[in-house]
Short mmCIF file of C-alpha atoms in Angstrom, two decimals:
data_model
loop_
_atom_site.label_atom_id
_atom_site.label_comp_id
_atom_site.label_asym_id
_atom_site.label_seq_id
_atom_site.Cartn_x
_atom_site.Cartn_y
_atom_site.Cartn_z
CA MET Y 1365 70.72 73.08 93.19
CA ASP Y 1366 69.42 74.90 96.03
CA TRP Y 1367 72.43 73.77 98.53
CA LEU Y 1368 75.10 74.90 95.51
CA VAL Y 1369 73.31 78.50 95.73
CA THR Y 1370 73.51 78.23 99.71
CA ALA Y 1371 77.25 76.90 99.39
CA THR Y 1372 78.21 79.97 97.10
CA GLY Y 1373 76.75 82.61 99.23
CA ALA Y 1374 78.46 80.89 102.08
CA ALA Y 1375 81.91 81.31 100.11
CA LEU Y 1376 81.12 84.82 99.26
CA VAL Y 1377 80.83 85.58 102.99
CA LEU Y 1378 84.02 83.62 103.93
CA LEU Y 1379 85.88 85.37 101.27
CA ILE Y 1380 85.08 88.94 102.89
CA LEU Y 1381 85.65 87.88 106.25
CA ARG Y 1382 89.40 86.61 105.04
CA ASP Y 1383 89.72 89.96 103.31
CA VAL Y 1384 88.64 91.86 106.45
CA PHE Y 1385 91.10 89.83 108.70
CA HIS Y 1386 94.03 90.13 106.35
CA THR Y 1387 93.15 94.12 106.03
CA LEU Y 1388 92.57 95.02 109.80
CA TRP Y 1389 94.03 92.30 112.15
CA HIS Y 1390 97.01 90.60 110.37
CA PRO Y 1391 99.49 93.55 110.88
CA THR Y 1392 101.67 92.31 108.15
CA ARG Y 1393 99.54 91.14 105.35
CA HIS Y 1394 97.22 93.01 103.11
CA GLY Y 1395 93.67 91.89 102.22
CA GLY Y 1396 93.29 90.66 98.47
CA LEU Y 1397 90.22 92.76 97.58
CA SER Y 1398 90.92 95.89 99.55
CA ARG Y 1399 94.35 95.95 97.97
CA LEU Y 1400 92.98 95.80 94.48
CA VAL Y 1401 90.67 98.34 94.98
CA MET Y 1402 92.74 100.95 96.36
CA THR Y 1403 95.70 100.16 94.13
CA THR Y 1404 93.42 100.60 91.17
CA LEU Y 1405 91.74 104.09 92.47
CA TRP Y 1406 95.53 105.04 93.17
CA ARG Y 1407 96.56 104.11 89.87
CA LEU Y 1408 93.37 105.69 87.96
CA SER Y 1409 94.42 108.83 89.69
CA PHE Y 1410 97.62 108.94 87.53
CA ALA Y 1411 95.34 108.91 84.16
CA LEU Y 1412 93.48 112.27 85.57
CA GLY Y 1413 94.77 115.79 84.67
CA THR Y 1414 94.71 117.31 88.19
CA ARG Y 1415 97.00 114.73 89.77
CA ARG Y 1416 97.15 116.04 93.22
CA THR Y 1417 93.55 116.77 93.52
CA ALA Y 1418 92.80 113.13 92.29
CA ALA Y 1419 95.51 111.53 94.45
CA GLY Y 1420 94.11 113.47 97.18
CA LEU Y 1421 90.91 111.61 96.93
CA ALA Y 1422 92.11 108.36 96.34
CA GLY Y 1423 92.64 107.32 99.54
CA PRO Y 1424 89.57 108.17 101.47
CA LEU Y 1425 87.38 107.29 98.42
CA ALA Y 1426 89.16 103.64 98.23
CA MET Y 1427 88.46 103.26 102.12
CA VAL Y 1428 84.82 104.17 101.63
CA SER Y 1429 84.76 101.78 98.49
CA VAL Y 1430 86.34 99.00 100.44
CA VAL Y 1431 83.86 99.05 103.09
CA ALA Y 1432 80.87 99.55 100.75
CA LEU Y 1433 82.42 96.20 98.99
CA TRP Y 1434 82.65 94.31 102.43
CA ALA Y 1435 79.11 95.15 103.59
CA LEU Y 1436 77.26 94.98 100.09
CA THR Y 1437 79.12 91.38 99.44
CA VAL Y 1438 78.44 90.09 102.83
CA ALA Y 1439 74.90 90.85 102.20
CA ALA Y 1440 74.46 89.20 99.03
CA GLY Y 1441 76.33 86.18 100.20
CA TRP Y 1442 73.54 85.88 103.42
CA ALA Y 1443 70.96 86.55 100.60
CA LEU Y 1444 71.92 83.74 98.77
CA ILE Y 1445 72.05 81.42 101.68
CA TYR Y 1446 68.72 82.61 102.44
CA TRP Y 1447 67.10 82.59 98.85
CA PRO Y 1448 66.84 78.75 98.45
CA HIS Y 1449 64.90 78.23 101.66
CA MET Y 1450 62.26 81.17 101.10
CA PRO Y 1451 59.19 80.80 101.85
CA ASP Y 1452 59.09 77.56 103.80
CA ALA Y 1453 62.09 78.01 106.39
CA PHE Y 1454 60.64 81.66 107.30
CA VAL Y 1455 57.69 82.98 108.78
CA TYR Y 1456 55.77 86.14 107.69
CA ALA Y 1457 53.91 88.70 109.67
CA GLY Y 1458 50.43 89.10 108.84
CA GLY Y 1459 49.34 90.58 105.97
CA LEU Y 1460 52.09 89.31 103.77
CA GLN Y 1461 51.83 86.41 101.48
CA PRO Y 1462 54.64 84.03 101.60
CA ASP Y 1463 54.74 83.13 97.71
CA ASP Y 1464 55.01 86.76 97.00
CA HIS Y 1465 57.95 87.29 99.11
CA ALA Y 1466 60.28 84.38 98.41
CA GLY Y 1467 62.55 86.09 95.69
CA LEU Y 1468 66.31 87.33 95.51
CA LEU Y 1469 65.10 90.62 96.30
CA ASP Y 1470 63.07 89.64 99.37
CA ALA Y 1471 66.20 87.79 100.42
CA THR Y 1472 68.52 90.32 99.86
CA TYR Y 1473 65.94 92.75 102.03
CA VAL Y 1474 66.29 90.06 104.75
CA SER Y 1475 69.71 89.96 104.70
CA LEU Y 1476 70.30 93.85 104.77
CA VAL Y 1477 67.91 93.97 107.62
CA THR Y 1478 69.67 91.37 109.76
CA LEU Y 1479 72.99 92.92 108.76
CA SER Y 1480 72.38 96.32 109.86
CA THR Y 1481 70.60 94.79 113.00
CA LEU Y 1482 67.60 96.66 112.55
CA GLY Y 1483 65.63 93.36 113.29
CA LEU Y 1484 62.31 94.65 111.98
CA GLY Y 1485 60.53 91.25 112.15
CA ASP Y 1486 58.13 90.91 109.18
CA VAL Y 1487 60.19 88.12 107.85
CA ALA Y 1488 62.14 86.08 110.19
CA PRO Y 1489 63.82 82.49 109.76
CA ALA Y 1490 61.81 79.83 111.21
CA GLU Y 1491 63.80 76.60 110.44
CA GLY Y 1492 66.63 75.71 113.32
CA TRP Y 1493 69.83 76.25 111.72
CA LEU Y 1494 68.61 79.51 110.03
CA ARG Y 1495 67.32 80.75 113.46
CA LEU Y 1496 71.33 80.33 114.53
CA LEU Y 1497 72.44 81.90 111.39
CA ALA Y 1498 70.58 84.99 111.24
CA PRO Y 1499 72.19 86.29 114.60
CA LEU Y 1500 75.20 85.55 113.44
CA GLU Y 1501 75.04 87.86 110.55
CA ALA Y 1502 73.82 90.51 112.77
CA LEU Y 1503 77.35 89.65 114.48
CA VAL Y 1504 79.18 90.17 111.62
CA GLY Y 1505 77.63 93.40 110.49
CA PHE Y 1506 78.38 94.77 114.28
CA ALA Y 1507 81.86 93.50 113.83
CA LEU Y 1508 82.15 95.43 110.31
CA LEU Y 1509 81.05 98.47 111.75
CA THR Y 1510 83.31 98.49 114.68
CA ALA Y 1511 86.37 97.44 112.55
CA THR Y 1512 85.45 100.16 110.09
CA VAL Y 1513 85.89 102.66 112.83
CA SER Y 1514 88.87 101.16 114.49
CA TRP Y 1515 90.46 101.13 110.79
CA ILE Y 1516 89.84 105.08 110.56
CA LEU Y 1517 91.00 105.46 114.00
CA GLY Y 1518 94.49 103.73 113.03
CA ILE Y 1519 94.98 104.93 109.76
CA TYR Y 1520 94.66 108.72 110.28
CA PRO Y 1521 97.23 108.60 113.13
CA ALA Y 1522 99.76 106.88 111.04
CA LEU Y 1523 99.06 109.79 108.36
CA ALA Y 1524 99.86 112.37 110.99
CA ARG Y 1525 103.09 110.60 112.28
CA ARG Y 1526 104.38 110.28 108.37
CA ARG Y 1527 103.30 113.97 107.73
CA ALA Y 1528 105.30 115.10 111.16
CA LEU Y 1529 108.32 113.45 110.04
CA ALA Y 1530 108.08 114.85 106.64
CA LEU Y 1531 107.62 118.46 108.46
CA ARG Y 1532 110.64 117.87 110.40
CA LEU Y 1533 112.70 116.88 107.22
CA SER Y 1534 111.31 120.26 105.65
CA HIS Y 1535 112.69 122.34 108.42
CA LEU Y 1536 116.05 120.58 108.58
CA SER Y 1537 116.32 121.15 104.88
CA ARG Y 1538 115.25 125.00 104.79
CA THR Y 1539 117.49 125.80 107.73
CA HIS Y 1540 120.37 123.30 106.34
CA PRO Y 1541 122.60 122.79 109.45
CA SER Y 1542 126.14 123.17 108.92
CA LYS Y 1543 128.87 120.20 109.26
CA GLU Y 1544 130.05 121.71 112.10
CA GLN Y 1545 126.55 121.72 113.70
CA ILE Y 1546 125.97 118.34 112.70
CA ASP Y 1547 129.44 117.05 113.83
CA SER Y 1548 128.31 117.60 117.79
CA PRO Y 1549 126.35 116.09 120.28
CA ALA Y 1550 123.31 118.03 119.12
CA GLY Y 1551 123.78 116.41 115.57
CA ALA Y 1552 124.02 112.88 117.10
CA ALA Y 1553 120.59 113.36 119.13
CA MET Y 1554 119.17 115.09 116.05
CA LEU Y 1555 120.10 112.14 113.75
CA ASP Y 1556 118.74 109.40 116.49
CA GLY Y 1557 115.49 111.30 116.43
CA LEU Y 1558 115.10 110.76 112.87
CA ALA Y 1559 116.08 107.28 112.72
CA THR Y 1560 113.11 106.61 115.47
CA ALA Y 1561 110.58 108.58 113.52
CA LEU Y 1562 111.64 106.58 110.24
CA SER Y 1563 111.51 103.38 112.22
CA VAL Y 1564 107.81 104.36 113.16
CA ALA Y 1565 106.70 105.08 109.75
CA ALA Y 1566 108.24 101.96 108.46
CA VAL Y 1567 106.13 100.06 111.15
CA ASP Y 1568 102.90 102.15 110.08
CA PHE Y 1569 103.69 101.00 106.47
CA LEU Y 1570 103.43 97.58 107.66
CA GLN Y 1571 100.58 98.00 109.75
CA TYR Y 1572 98.49 100.17 107.96
CA ALA Y 1573 99.65 99.49 104.41
CA GLU Y 1574 96.61 101.27 102.94
CA SER Y 1575 98.13 104.55 104.21
CA TYR Y 1576 100.41 104.22 101.27
CA TYR Y 1577 97.67 105.15 99.02
CA PHE Y 1578 96.88 108.33 100.78
CA HIS Y 1579 98.58 111.46 99.04
CA ASP Y 1580 100.34 114.33 101.69
CA GLY Y 1581 98.85 117.31 99.96
CA ASP Y 1582 101.37 119.99 100.52
CA ASP Y 1583 105.18 119.35 99.77
CA ARG Y 1584 106.62 120.08 103.11
CA THR Y 1585 104.38 117.29 104.75
CA SER Y 1586 104.96 114.68 101.95
CA LEU Y 1587 107.51 111.95 103.43
CA ALA Y 1588 108.03 110.95 99.62
CA LEU Y 1589 109.65 114.58 98.91
CA GLN Y 1590 111.47 115.07 101.69
CA ILE Y 1591 112.74 111.57 102.32
CA GLY Y 1592 115.97 112.49 99.89
CA TYR Y 1593 117.22 114.97 102.54
CA ALA Y 1594 117.34 112.15 104.97
CA LEU Y 1595 119.75 110.24 102.70
CA ASP Y 1596 121.69 113.33 102.20
CA ILE Y 1597 122.28 114.09 105.65
CA ALA Y 1598 122.97 110.31 106.85
CA ASP Y 1599 125.64 110.44 104.05
CA GLU Y 1600 126.94 113.63 105.19
CA ALA Y 1601 127.04 112.55 108.96
CA SER Y 1602 128.72 109.47 108.21
CA GLU Y 1603 131.86 111.33 107.69
CA ALA Y 1604 131.85 113.69 110.65
CA GLY Y 1605 134.44 113.14 113.04
CA HIS Y 1606 132.51 112.74 116.20
CA ARG Y 1607 132.13 108.98 116.64
CA ASP Y 1608 128.51 109.15 118.14
CA VAL Y 1609 127.56 111.35 115.17
CA ARG Y 1610 129.25 108.48 112.98
CA LEU Y 1611 127.21 105.72 114.75
CA ALA Y 1612 123.81 107.74 114.62
CA ALA Y 1613 124.48 108.31 110.80
CA THR Y 1614 124.83 104.35 110.64
CA VAL Y 1615 121.38 103.90 112.38
CA LEU Y 1616 119.75 106.45 110.17
CA ARG Y 1617 120.89 104.64 107.44
CA SER Y 1618 119.59 101.48 108.40
CA ALA Y 1619 116.40 102.82 109.20
CA LEU Y 1620 116.33 104.40 105.73
CA GLU Y 1621 117.35 101.02 104.27
CA ASP Y 1622 114.31 99.21 106.13
CA LEU Y 1623 112.00 101.91 104.93
CA ALA Y 1624 112.61 101.61 101.48
CA GLY Y 1625 112.77 97.66 101.57
CA ILE Y 1626 109.39 97.64 102.94
CA LEU Y 1627 108.10 100.45 100.39
CA ASP Y 1628 109.81 98.21 97.54
CA GLU Y 1629 108.48 94.71 98.78
CA ARG Y 1630 104.96 95.77 99.07
CA PHE Y 1631 104.20 98.69 96.72
CA LEU Y 1632 107.08 99.47 94.39
CA HIS Y 1633 108.67 96.30 93.37
CA THR Y 1634 111.99 98.07 91.90
CA GLN Y 1635 114.23 95.53 93.16
CA GLY Y 1636 117.12 98.33 93.20
CA PRO Y 1637 118.90 99.77 96.05
CA PRO Y 1638 117.31 101.97 98.79
CA ARG Y 1639 117.92 105.03 96.85
CA GLN Y 1640 116.34 104.03 93.85
CA ALA Y 1641 113.35 102.74 95.73
CA LEU Y 1642 112.70 105.96 97.61
CA ASP Y 1643 113.33 107.75 94.34
CA ALA Y 1644 110.42 105.53 93.00
CA PHE Y 1645 108.48 106.39 96.16
CA ALA Y 1646 108.84 109.98 95.33
CA ARG Y 1647 107.59 109.56 91.85
CA ASP Y 1648 104.77 107.50 92.66
CA HIS Y 1649 103.33 110.17 95.00
CA GLY Y 1650 103.44 113.34 92.59
CA ARG Y 1651 106.89 114.27 91.75
CA GLN Y 1652 107.66 114.03 87.74
CA ALA Y 1653 110.95 115.08 86.37
CA GLY Y 1654 111.06 118.74 85.53
CA THR Y 1655 108.43 120.06 87.95
CA GLY Y 1656 110.91 122.01 89.69
CA ASP Y 1657 111.11 120.03 92.90
CA ARG Y 1658 114.64 119.14 94.12
CA ALA Y 1659 115.42 115.58 92.84
CA LEU Y 1660 116.97 112.83 94.81
CA PRO Y 1661 120.53 112.68 94.12
#
C-alpha cells in the first residue's frame, strides 16, 4: 500500500512535467492541463455580462492558474512520495518528535520547503534514495520558476507583434488607399509587409498557443477585428494591373490561408474556408452581430 501511494505521487509529478514540456518547450503542441484551464476560463468569460472586461482578465488569470496548478500538483505528488516513508526514512531537528510529524500535512510541508528551495533542514530525508530525490525536487522547483519567467517573456512580445499588425491594418482601413495607390510598387511593398507580419503572427499562434486566450482590448489593436481588411485588400489587389502587386496579393492570400488554417485547427474547428474561420476568430474575440463593427464580407 505504501508503494502504491508513492507510485501515485510519482505519476502526478510526471503528469505535470509532461504538461510543462508540451506547453513551454514543444512549439507545435499544447499541454493538456494548461489548455483545459485556459479554454475553460476563456469560455467562462462569455457567460459574464461585461464581456470585454472578463475576456481581458481571462488570459492573465489563466496563466496564473496554470502555474499555480503546476506548482501545487508537483508539491502534492512529492508529498505522496515522502508520506509513506515518514518518520523512519527522515531525520528530525532537536525538539521535534518524529511520531508527531509523520502525517500528510508534514509530508506536504517537507515537499513545499524542498520545492521552493528554502532548505530549512528541520525535517530531512535520511534514506539513500530519498536523499537523491529531494534535490531533484528542488531542481524541478527551480526549473518551474525559470520556465514561468521564460513563458511570460515569450507571450507578451508575441501579443505586442499581433497588436502592432492589427494597428497597421486599422491604419490602412481608416486611410483606405485607392486602387491606383495599391496598383503600384509601393502597394506591392505594403502587401509584402502585411504577408510577412501575418506569417509571424501565425508562428506566434503555433509557438505560443496560449496567446490566443488574451483579449486585445481596443478594436484598433485587435487582430481578430481587423483581419477582415487584409482579406478585402488581398481580393482587391489580385485584380491589379501591376504584376508585382498581383504576386504580392497572392502571397498575402496564402499567408491569410495559413493563419486561418492554424486558428481553425487549434482553436475554432469550423472546418470551413479561410473566411469562415477568420469570421469565427472575430466572433470568439468579442464581436457579435449587430454591435456596429464592420462585418467580414
